[in-house]
XYZ file of C-alpha atoms in Angstrom:
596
model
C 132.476 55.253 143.051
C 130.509 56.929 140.288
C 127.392 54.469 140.822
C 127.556 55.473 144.440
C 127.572 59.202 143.813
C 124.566 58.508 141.501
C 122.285 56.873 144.206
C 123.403 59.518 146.741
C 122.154 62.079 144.075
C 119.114 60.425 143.019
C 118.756 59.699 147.489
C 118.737 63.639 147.512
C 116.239 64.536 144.474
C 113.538 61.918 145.699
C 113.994 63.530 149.257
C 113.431 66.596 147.779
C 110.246 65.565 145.354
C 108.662 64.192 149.056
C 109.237 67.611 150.118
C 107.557 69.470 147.371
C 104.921 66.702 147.275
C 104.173 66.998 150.704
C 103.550 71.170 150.502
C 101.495 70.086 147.371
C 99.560 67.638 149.536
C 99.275 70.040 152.700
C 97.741 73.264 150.271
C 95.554 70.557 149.011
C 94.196 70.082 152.021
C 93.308 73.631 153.208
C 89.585 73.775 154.258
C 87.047 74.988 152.090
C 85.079 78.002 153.256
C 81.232 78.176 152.342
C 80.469 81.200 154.314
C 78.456 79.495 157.123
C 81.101 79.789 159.298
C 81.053 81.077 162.692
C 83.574 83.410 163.912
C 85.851 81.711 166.254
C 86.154 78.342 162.975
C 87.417 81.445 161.475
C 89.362 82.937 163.078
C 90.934 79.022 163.661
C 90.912 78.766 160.306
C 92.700 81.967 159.929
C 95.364 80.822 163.198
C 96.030 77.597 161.531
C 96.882 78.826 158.019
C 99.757 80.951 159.461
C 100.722 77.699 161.170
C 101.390 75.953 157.416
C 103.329 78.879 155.769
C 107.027 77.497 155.813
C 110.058 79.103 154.600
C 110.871 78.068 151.574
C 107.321 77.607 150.190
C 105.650 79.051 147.404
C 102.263 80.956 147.295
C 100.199 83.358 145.283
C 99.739 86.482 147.211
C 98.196 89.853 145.286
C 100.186 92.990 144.901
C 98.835 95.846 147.089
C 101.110 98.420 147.339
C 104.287 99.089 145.678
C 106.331 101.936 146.673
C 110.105 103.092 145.922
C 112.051 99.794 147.331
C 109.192 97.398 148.108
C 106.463 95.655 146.905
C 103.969 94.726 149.518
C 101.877 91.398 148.444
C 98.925 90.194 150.577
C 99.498 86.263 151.472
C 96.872 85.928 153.833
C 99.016 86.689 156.810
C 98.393 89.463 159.028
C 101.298 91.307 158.212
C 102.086 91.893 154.332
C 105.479 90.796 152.912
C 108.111 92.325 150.912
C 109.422 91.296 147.790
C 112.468 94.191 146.581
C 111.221 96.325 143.755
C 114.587 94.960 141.598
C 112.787 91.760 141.472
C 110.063 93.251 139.152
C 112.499 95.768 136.821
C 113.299 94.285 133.098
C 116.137 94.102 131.356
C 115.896 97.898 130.274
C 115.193 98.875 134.111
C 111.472 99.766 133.983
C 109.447 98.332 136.594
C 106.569 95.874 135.080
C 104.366 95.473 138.309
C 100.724 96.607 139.010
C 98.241 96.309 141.945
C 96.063 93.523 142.229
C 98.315 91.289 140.251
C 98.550 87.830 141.660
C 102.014 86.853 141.726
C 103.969 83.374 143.040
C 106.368 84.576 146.015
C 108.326 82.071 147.667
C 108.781 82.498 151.507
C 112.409 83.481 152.133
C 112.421 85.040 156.145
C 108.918 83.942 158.395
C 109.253 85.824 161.771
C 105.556 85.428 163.753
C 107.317 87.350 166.607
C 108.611 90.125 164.585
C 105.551 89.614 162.519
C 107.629 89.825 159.181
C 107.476 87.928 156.008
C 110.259 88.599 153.327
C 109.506 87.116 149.784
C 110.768 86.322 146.164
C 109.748 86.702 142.866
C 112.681 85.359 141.972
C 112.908 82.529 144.086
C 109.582 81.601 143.071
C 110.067 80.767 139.586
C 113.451 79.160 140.459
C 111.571 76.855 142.204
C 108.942 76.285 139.370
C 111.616 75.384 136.854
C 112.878 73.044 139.134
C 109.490 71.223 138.885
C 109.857 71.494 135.755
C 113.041 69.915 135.129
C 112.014 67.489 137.425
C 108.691 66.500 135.669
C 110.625 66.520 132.204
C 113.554 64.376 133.560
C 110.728 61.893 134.824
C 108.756 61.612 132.120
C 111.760 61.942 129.819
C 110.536 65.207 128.112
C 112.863 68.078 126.623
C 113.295 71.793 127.137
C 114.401 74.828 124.878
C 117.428 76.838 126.085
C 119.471 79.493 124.611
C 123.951 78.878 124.796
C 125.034 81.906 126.591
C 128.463 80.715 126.710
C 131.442 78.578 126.373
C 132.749 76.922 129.626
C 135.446 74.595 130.055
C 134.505 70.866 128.288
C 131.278 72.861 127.065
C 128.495 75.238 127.390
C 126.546 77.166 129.676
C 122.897 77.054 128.884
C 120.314 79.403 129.812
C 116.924 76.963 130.692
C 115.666 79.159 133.473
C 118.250 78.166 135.697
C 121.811 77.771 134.495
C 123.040 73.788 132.815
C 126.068 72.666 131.553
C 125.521 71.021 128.186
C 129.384 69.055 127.653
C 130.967 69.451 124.260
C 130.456 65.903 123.412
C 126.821 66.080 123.808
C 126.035 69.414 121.819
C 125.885 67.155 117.931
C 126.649 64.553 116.567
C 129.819 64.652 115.192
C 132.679 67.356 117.151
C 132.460 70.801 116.790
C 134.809 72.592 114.703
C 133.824 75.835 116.018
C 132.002 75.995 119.025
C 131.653 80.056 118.792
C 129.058 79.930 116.530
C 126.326 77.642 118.546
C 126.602 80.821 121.322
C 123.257 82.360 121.499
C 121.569 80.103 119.432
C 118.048 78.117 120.957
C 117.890 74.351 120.917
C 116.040 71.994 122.392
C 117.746 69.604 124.887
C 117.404 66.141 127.265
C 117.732 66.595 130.956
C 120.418 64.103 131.820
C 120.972 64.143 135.140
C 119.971 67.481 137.400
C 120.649 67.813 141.657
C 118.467 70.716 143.520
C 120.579 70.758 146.725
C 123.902 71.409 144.010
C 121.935 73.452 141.514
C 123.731 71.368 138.965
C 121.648 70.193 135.846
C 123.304 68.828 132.967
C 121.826 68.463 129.562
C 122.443 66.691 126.095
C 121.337 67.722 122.367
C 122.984 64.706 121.032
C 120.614 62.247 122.808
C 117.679 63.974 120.765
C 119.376 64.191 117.414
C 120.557 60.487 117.802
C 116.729 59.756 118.070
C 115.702 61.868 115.077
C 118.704 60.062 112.882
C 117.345 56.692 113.868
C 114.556 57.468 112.674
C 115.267 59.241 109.485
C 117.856 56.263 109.141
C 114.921 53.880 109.337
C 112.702 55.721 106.931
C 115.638 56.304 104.596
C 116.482 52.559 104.581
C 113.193 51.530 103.576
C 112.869 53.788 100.616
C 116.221 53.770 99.497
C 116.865 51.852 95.832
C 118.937 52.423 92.507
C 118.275 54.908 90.535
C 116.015 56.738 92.635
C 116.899 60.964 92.982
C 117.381 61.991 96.932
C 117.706 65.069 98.499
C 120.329 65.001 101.071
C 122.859 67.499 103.217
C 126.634 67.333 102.588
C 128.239 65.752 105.522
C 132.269 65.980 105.051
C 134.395 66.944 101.722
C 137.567 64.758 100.893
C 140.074 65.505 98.193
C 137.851 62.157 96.204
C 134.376 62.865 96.890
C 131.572 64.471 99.208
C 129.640 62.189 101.883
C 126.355 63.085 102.054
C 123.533 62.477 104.628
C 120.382 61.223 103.054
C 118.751 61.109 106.480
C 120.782 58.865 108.412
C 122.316 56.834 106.174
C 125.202 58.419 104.588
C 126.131 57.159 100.765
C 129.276 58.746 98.747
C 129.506 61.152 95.741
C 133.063 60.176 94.314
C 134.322 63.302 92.326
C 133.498 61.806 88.996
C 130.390 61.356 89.344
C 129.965 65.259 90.629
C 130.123 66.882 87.246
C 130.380 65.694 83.507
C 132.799 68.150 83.257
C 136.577 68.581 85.214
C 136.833 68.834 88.865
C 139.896 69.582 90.861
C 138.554 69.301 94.085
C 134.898 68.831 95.535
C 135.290 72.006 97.647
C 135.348 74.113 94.738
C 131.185 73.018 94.218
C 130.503 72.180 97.958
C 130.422 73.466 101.454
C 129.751 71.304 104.509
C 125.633 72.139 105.144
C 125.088 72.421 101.306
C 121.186 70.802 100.220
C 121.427 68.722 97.335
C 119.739 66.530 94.614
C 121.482 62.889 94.195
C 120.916 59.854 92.393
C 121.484 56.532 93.755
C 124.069 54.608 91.663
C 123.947 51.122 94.006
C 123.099 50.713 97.035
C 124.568 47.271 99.337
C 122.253 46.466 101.848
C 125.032 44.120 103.736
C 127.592 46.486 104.300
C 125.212 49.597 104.547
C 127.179 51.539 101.532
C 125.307 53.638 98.857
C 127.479 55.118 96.345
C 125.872 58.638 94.653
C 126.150 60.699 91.155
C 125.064 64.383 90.503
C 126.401 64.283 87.062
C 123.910 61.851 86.063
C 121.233 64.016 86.949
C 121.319 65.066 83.629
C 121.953 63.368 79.745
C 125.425 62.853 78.571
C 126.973 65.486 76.820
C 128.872 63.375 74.576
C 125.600 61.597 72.943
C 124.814 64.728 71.063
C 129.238 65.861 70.259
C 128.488 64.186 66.925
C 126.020 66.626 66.007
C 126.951 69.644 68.035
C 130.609 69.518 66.722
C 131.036 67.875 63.474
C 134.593 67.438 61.669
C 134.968 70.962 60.120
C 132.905 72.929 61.853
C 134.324 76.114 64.105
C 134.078 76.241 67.870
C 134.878 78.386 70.682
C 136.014 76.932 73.967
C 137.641 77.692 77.195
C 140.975 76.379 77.889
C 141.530 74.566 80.757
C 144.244 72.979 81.219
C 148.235 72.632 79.779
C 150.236 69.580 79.101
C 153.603 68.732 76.820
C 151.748 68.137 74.058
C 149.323 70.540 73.785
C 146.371 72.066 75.940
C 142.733 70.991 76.260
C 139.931 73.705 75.572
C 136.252 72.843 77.356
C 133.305 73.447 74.818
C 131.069 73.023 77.088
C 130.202 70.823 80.955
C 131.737 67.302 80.239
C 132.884 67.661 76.832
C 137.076 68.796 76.388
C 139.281 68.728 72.826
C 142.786 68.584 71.830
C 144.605 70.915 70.006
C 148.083 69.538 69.823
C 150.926 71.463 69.326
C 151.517 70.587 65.747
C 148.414 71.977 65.301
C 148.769 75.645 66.483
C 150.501 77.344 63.940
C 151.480 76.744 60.230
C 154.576 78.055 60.889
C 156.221 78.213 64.294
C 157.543 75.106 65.671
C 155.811 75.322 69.251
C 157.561 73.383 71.733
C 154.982 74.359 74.417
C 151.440 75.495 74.064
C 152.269 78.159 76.644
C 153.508 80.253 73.830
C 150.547 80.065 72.195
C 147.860 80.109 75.236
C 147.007 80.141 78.583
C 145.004 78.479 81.099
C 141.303 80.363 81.792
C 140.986 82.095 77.771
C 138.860 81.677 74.682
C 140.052 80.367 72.080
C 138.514 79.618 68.362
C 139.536 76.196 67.080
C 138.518 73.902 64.205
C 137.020 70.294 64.851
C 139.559 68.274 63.241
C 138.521 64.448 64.281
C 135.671 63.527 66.796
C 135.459 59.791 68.421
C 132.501 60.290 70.688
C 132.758 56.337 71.871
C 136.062 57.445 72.749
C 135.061 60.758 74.356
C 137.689 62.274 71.922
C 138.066 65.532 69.885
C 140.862 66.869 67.899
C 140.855 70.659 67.591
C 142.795 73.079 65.324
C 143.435 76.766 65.919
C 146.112 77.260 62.778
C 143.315 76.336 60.808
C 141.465 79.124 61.182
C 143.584 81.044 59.283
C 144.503 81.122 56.058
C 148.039 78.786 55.371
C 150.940 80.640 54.330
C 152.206 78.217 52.724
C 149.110 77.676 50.098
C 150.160 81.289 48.911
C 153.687 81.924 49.178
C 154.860 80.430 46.090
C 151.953 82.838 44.197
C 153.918 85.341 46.698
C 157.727 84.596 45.571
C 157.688 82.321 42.964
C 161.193 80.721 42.203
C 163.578 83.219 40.571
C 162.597 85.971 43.089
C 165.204 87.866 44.609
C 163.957 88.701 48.163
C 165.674 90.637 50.917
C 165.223 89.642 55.016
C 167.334 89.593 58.309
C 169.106 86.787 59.186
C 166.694 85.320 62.345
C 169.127 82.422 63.053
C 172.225 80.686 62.026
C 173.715 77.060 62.173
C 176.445 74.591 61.298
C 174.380 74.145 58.022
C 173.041 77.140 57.204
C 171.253 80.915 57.625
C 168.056 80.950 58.386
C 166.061 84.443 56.474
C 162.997 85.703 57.774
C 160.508 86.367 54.976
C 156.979 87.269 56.511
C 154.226 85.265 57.976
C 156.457 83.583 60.554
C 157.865 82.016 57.650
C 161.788 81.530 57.374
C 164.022 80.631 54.034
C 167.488 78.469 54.492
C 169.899 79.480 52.706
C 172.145 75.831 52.777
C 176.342 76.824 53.581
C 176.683 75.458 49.903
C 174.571 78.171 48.455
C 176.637 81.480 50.159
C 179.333 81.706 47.705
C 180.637 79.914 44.396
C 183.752 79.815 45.052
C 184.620 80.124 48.678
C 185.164 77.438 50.777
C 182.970 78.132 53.810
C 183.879 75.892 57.334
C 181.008 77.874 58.801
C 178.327 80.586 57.751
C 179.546 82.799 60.856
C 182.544 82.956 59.184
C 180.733 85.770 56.722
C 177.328 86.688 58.586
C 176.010 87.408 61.757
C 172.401 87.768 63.459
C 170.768 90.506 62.098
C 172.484 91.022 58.851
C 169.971 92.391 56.195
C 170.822 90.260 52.650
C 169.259 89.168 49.390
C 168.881 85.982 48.426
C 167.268 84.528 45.229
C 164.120 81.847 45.634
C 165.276 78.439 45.033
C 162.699 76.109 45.541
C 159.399 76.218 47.710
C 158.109 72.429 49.132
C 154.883 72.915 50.212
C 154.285 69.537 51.753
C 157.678 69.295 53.692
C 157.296 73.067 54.059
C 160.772 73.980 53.433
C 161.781 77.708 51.261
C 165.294 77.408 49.915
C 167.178 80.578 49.244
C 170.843 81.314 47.645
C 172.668 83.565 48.424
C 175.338 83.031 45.609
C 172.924 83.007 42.775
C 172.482 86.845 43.116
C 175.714 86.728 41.030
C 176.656 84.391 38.200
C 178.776 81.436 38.473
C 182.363 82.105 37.569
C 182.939 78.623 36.516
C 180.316 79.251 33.746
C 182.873 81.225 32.008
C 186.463 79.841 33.305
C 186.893 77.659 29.970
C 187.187 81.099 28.207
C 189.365 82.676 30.818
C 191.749 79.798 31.315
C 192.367 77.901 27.819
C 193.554 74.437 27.813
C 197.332 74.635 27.177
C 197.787 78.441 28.554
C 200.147 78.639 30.776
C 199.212 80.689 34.217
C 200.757 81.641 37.466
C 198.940 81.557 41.103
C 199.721 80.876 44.843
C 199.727 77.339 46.331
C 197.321 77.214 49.034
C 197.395 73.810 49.895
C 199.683 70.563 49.599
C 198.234 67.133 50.204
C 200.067 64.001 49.154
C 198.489 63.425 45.835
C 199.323 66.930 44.666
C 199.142 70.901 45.328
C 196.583 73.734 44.995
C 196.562 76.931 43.110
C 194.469 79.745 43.583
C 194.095 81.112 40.006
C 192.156 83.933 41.082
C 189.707 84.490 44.256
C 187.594 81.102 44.750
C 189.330 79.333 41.563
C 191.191 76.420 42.163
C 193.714 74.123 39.810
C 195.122 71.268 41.087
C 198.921 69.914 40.134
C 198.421 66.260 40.604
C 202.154 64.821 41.737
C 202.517 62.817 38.751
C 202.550 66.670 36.527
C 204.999 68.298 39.202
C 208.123 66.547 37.426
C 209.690 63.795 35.581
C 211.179 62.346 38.486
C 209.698 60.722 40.683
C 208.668 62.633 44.097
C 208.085 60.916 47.326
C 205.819 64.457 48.613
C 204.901 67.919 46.980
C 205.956 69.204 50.454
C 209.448 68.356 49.802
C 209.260 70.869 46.918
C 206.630 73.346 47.761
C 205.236 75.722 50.675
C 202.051 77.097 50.980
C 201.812 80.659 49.949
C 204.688 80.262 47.243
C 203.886 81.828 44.000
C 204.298 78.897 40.853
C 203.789 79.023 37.196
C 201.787 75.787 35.612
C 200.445 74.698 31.854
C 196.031 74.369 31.953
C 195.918 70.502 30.725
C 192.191 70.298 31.321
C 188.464 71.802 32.290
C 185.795 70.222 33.832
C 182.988 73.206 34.790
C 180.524 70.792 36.206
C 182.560 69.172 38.498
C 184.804 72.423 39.233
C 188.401 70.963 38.570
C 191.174 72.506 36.553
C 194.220 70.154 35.804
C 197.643 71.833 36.071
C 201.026 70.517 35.161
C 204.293 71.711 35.997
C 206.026 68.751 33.835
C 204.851 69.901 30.776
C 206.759 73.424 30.788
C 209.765 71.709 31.393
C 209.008 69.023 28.909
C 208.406 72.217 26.486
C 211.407 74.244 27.940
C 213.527 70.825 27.268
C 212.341 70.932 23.366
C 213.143 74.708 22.967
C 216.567 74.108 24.140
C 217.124 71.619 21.441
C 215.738 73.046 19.001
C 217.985 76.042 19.217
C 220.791 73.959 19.283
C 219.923 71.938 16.157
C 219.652 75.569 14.230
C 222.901 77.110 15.555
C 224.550 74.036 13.963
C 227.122 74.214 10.782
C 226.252 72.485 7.336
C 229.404 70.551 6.950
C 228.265 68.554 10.981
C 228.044 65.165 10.407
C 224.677 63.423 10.285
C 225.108 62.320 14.384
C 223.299 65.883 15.262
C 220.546 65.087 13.428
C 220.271 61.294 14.377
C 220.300 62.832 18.123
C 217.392 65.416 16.952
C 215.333 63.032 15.636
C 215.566 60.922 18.755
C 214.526 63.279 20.997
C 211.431 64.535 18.638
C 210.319 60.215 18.856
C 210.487 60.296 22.475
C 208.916 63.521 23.017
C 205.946 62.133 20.871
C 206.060 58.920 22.551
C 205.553 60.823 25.933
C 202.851 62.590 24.694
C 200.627 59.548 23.782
C-alpha cells in the first residue's frame, strides 16, 4: 500500500512539473517586438497575450498605484489588477511597497467579461518555493529553515512554506529535550514533498549521517596510538565518558580522566563538552579506541620522591574517610595515609572522624614514601611536640599530683593529668590495707584526688599513680605495734576451713590457723566461731613483706593451763609427800616438749 501511495504522489508532482514547465515553455515563446510592427500585429499581439494569462500563473507586473486597500500592478492587460495592501505590510504593520516596483503576482480571479484581474503577492512566492523545493528535491540539494514548533511525532518547520521534520529525523541520536531545537535554523533534506497536499517533509539526520561518514572516514585514516585528538563528549556513564572524535567514537574509562580521584565523570563533564584526548590503543577489527586525559600530562608520582621526602612537612586536603584512618590529597594524583595510630600521642582514636573531616586542610608529616607503590605514610601527631618526651621532666617519680577521675574500671581509676594524658592508678595501689572488690566501691567520676607518681614508661606509654602512697604503709611499723608473744583482742571477720580472721585494727589482719585454735582436734572453726565475735589471741609471728600475722588461741590456754599449776604447787604444805612434785615436774617436761 505504501509503494502505491508513493507512485500516486510522485504521478501528481510530475503532473504538476509538466504544468509549470509548460507556462515556462509558453512565456518562452512570447514574440519579440522590434518596433517595426504595424498596428493591427499589435494590437494581435496585444489580443493574444490576454489569451495566455491563466489563473494560477505567475507574472511580473509594475506597481502603479497603491491606495488605502489596493495595490494596482500593470500586467499588460487592459484592466490593472489588485493585489490587497495586507499582502505588502511587515511584521510590525508598515507597508513596504513603492511605485514602479516590479513585483511577481500570481493570477488568482481572470474575468475578460468583467474585465477584472485579482492577484497575489503571496501566492506568488508560494509558488516560487515550490520550485524550489522541487529543484532541490531533484537535484538532491538542501534548504535552511527555522523550528517554529513542536507537533505531534515532531516539528513544524518554517522553509517558506510550512514541513514537518519527524522526531527521528531531527539528529542523530533521540532528543532528550526537544524544546530547545525551537527557533533554532538548520539546514535540512527534502524527503518527500506533494503540491496538490501542501505536505513536504524534511530530514536533518540524512545530512548529519553524511557529514559523520565522512568525518568517520577521515578520522579512521589518521587515527593511531599515542596520537592527542580533539573530540566532543558523546554520553557520560558512572565508568567513563564516550567521546566522538569525528565519527568514530573511542572511550575515556574514569581512570584514565584524572591522576587524581574521581567519583563520577559528571563531576568534570557535560554532554557537548570539547576536549583534548590521547589515544591509548586503538583495534582496527572491532572498531574500539580506548582514550586517557590523565596522560596528557607527566606522572605525579615520578617527582613524590623529591617533592615529599621522609620528614619533610606537608599540607593536604582530605578527601576521603575509612576505619583506619583518612587519606589527605597533596596534590592531582598523589594521596597519603595518616592512620589512626598516627593522629595523636595520646588519644586512642577509634575513628579519624574525631580528629577530621572530609573537604579540610590538614598539616601532616611524611612518615614513609614507596613511590613504585604509589604509597605515602603521613603523620599529623608529629607535628607537635610528644608529651610523653617531657612529662617525666614534668612529674618526675615521687610527685604528688592532683586530677579528676576521667574514667574507672574493674582494674583501676583512670586520672587526668594534662595533655590528653591519663595516670592509672591500679585497684592494688588505693589503699594498704583495705580489701577493695572494686574501685567504685570508694570513688566515682569526677572525684578530684592526689595521687603520688609511680613510674612513667615512655615506650609502652603508661603513667602509674598511687593513691595509697600519699600515706605510709602501716605494715612498716606493725612489728612495733604488735610484739611477737603480746597477747591482743579483735573481731573475726572471716572463717574459712584452714582457720579464722582478725581484724586487729582497720585494714590489719591476723590469721588463727586451726591447728592454734585448740588442743583438740576441730573438724571446722565455724563450729566454734561467728563472724563479728570479739576473741582474744597470743602474736606468734610477723612477716611485713608478705602482710601475715600468726595468731594462736592454743597458746593462752597452754599458758592459762601452766598458771593454774603453778599456783597449786605453791599453795602446797612442806610435810606433802614428794608425788606433788613428781606431778609438777611432769607437766613442766611436757610443756617443754610441746614447745619444741
Amino acid at each position: 500500500m505504501n509503494n502505491i501511495a508513493e507512485t500516486n504522489e510522485n504521478n501528481e508532482m510530475n503532473e504538476e512539473l509538466e504544468t509549470a514547465e509548460e507556462l515556462e515553455a509558453s512565456m518562452a515563446s512570447e514574440p519579440v517586438l522590434t518596433g517595426e510592427e504595424t498596428m493591427e500585429e499589435l494590437m494581435g499581439i496585444y489580443e493574444e497575450s490576454f489569451k495566455r494569462f491563466e489563473e494560477g500563473q505567475v507574472v511580473t507586473g509594475t506597481i502603479i498605484a497603491v491606495d488605502r486597500d489596493h495595490v494596482l500592478v500593470d500586467v499588460g492587460y487592459k484592466s490593472e489588477g489588485q493585489i490587497s495592501i495586507h499582502e505588502f505590510r511587515d511584521e510590525e504593520g508598515n507597508v513596504d511597497v513603492s511605485l514602479n516596483d516590479q513585483v511577481e503576482v500570481m493570477v488568482e480571479v481572470w474575468d475578460e467579461e468583467e474585465e477584472t484581474v485579482i492577484l497575489s503577492k503571496e501566492k506568488a512566492a508560494k509558488v516560487k518555493v515550490w520550485d524550489a523545493i522541487r529543484d532541490i528535491y531533484e537535484e538532491d540539494g538542501t534548504i535552511e529553515g527555522i523550528i517554529t514548533s513542536r507537533v505531534k511525532g515532531g516539528f513544524s518547520v518554517d522553509i517558506g512554506l510550512p514541513a514537518f521534520l519527524p522526531g527521528s529525523q531531527a539528529d542523530l541520536r533521540p532528543i532528550r529535550n526537544m524544546d530547545e531545537m525551537v527557533g533554532q535554523t538548520y539546514t535540512f533534506k527534502v524527503l518527500k514533498y506533494n503540491r496538490k497536499r501542501s505536505n513536504i517533509v524534511l530530514s536533518r539526520r540524512v545530512i548529519l549521517e553524511k557529514i559523520r561518514e565522512e568525518a568517520r572516514a577521515n578520522t579512521l585514516s589518521s587515527i593511531e596510538s599515542g596520537k592527542v585528538m580533539e573530540g566532543v563528549v558523546k554520553n557520560i556513564t558512572e565508568y567513563g565518558v564516550f567521546v566522538d572524535l569525528g565519527g568514530v567514537d573511542g572511550l575515556l574509562h574514569i581512570t584514565d580522566i584524572s591522576w587524581g580521584r574521581v567519583k563520577h565523570p559528571s563531576e568534570l563533564f557535560s554532554v557537548g563538552d570539547n576536549i583534548n584526548v590521547k589515544i591509548l590503543s586503538y583495534d582496527m577489527e572491532k572498531e574500539r579506541v580506548s582514550l586517557g586525559m590523565k596522560q596528557l600530562t607527566p606522572d605525579p608520582w615520578t617527582m613524590a620522591q623529591e617533592k615529599y621526602p621522609v620528614g619533610s612537612k606537608v599540607l593536604g586536603k582530605v578527601v576521603s574517610l575509612t576505619d583506619y584512618g583518612a587519606f589527605v590529597e597533596l596534590e592531582e594524583g598523589v594521596e597519603g595515609l595518616i592512620h589512626v595510630s598516627e593522629m595523636s600521642w595520646t588519644r586512642k582514636i577509634r575513628h579519624p572522624s574525631k580528629m577530621v573531616s572530609v573537604g579540610e586542610e590538614v598539616e601532616a608529616v611524611v612518615l614513609d614514601l614507596k613511590p613504585d607503590n604509589r604509597r605515602i605514610s603521613l603523620g599529623i601527631k608529629q607535628t607537635v611536640e610528644n608529651p610523653w618526651e617531657v612529662i617525666s621532666d614534668k612529674y618526675p617519680v615521687g610527685t604528688v599530683i592532683e586530677g579528676k577521675i576521667k574514667n574507672i574500671t574493674d582494674f583501676g581509676l583512670f586520672i587526668g593529668i594534662d595533655d590528653d594524658i591519663d595516670g592509672l592508678v591500679h585497684i592494688s595501689d588505693i589503699s594498704w590495707t583495705k580489701r577493695i572488690k572494686h574501685p567504685s566501691e570508694v570513688y566515682k567520676k569526677g572525684d578530684v584526688i592526689q595521687a603520688v607518681v609511680l613510674d612513667i614508661d615512655k615506650g609502652s606509654e603508661r603513667f602509674s599513680l598511687g593513691i595509697k602512697q600519699t600515706q605510709p604503709d602501716p605494715w612498716e611499723t606493725v612489728e612495733q605495734r604488735y610484739e611477737v608473744g603480746t597477747e591482743i583482742s579483735g573481731v573475726i571477720t572471716n572463717i574459712t576451713d584452714f582457720g579464722v580472721f582478725v581484724e586487729l585494727e582497720e585494714g590489719i589482719e591476723g590469721l588463727v590457723h586451726v591447728s592454734e585454735i585448740s588442743k583438740e582436734k576441730i573438724k571446722t572453726p565455724s563450729d566454734q566461731f561467728k563472724v563479728g565475735e570479739n576473741i582474744t589471741a597470743r602474736v606468734m609471728n610477723i612477716n611485713s613483706d608478705e602482710r601475715r600475722i600468726g595468731l594462736s588461741i592454743k597458746r593462752l590456754e597452754d599458758e592459762a593451763e601452766e598458771d593454774i599449776i603453778q599456783d597449786f604447787a605453791k599453795n602446797m604444805k612442806p610435810t606433802t609427800s614428794s608425788f606433788g612434785e613428781l606431778l609438777r615436774d611432769n607437766l613442766e617436761e611436757a610443756a617443754r616438749s610441746e614447745e619444741k
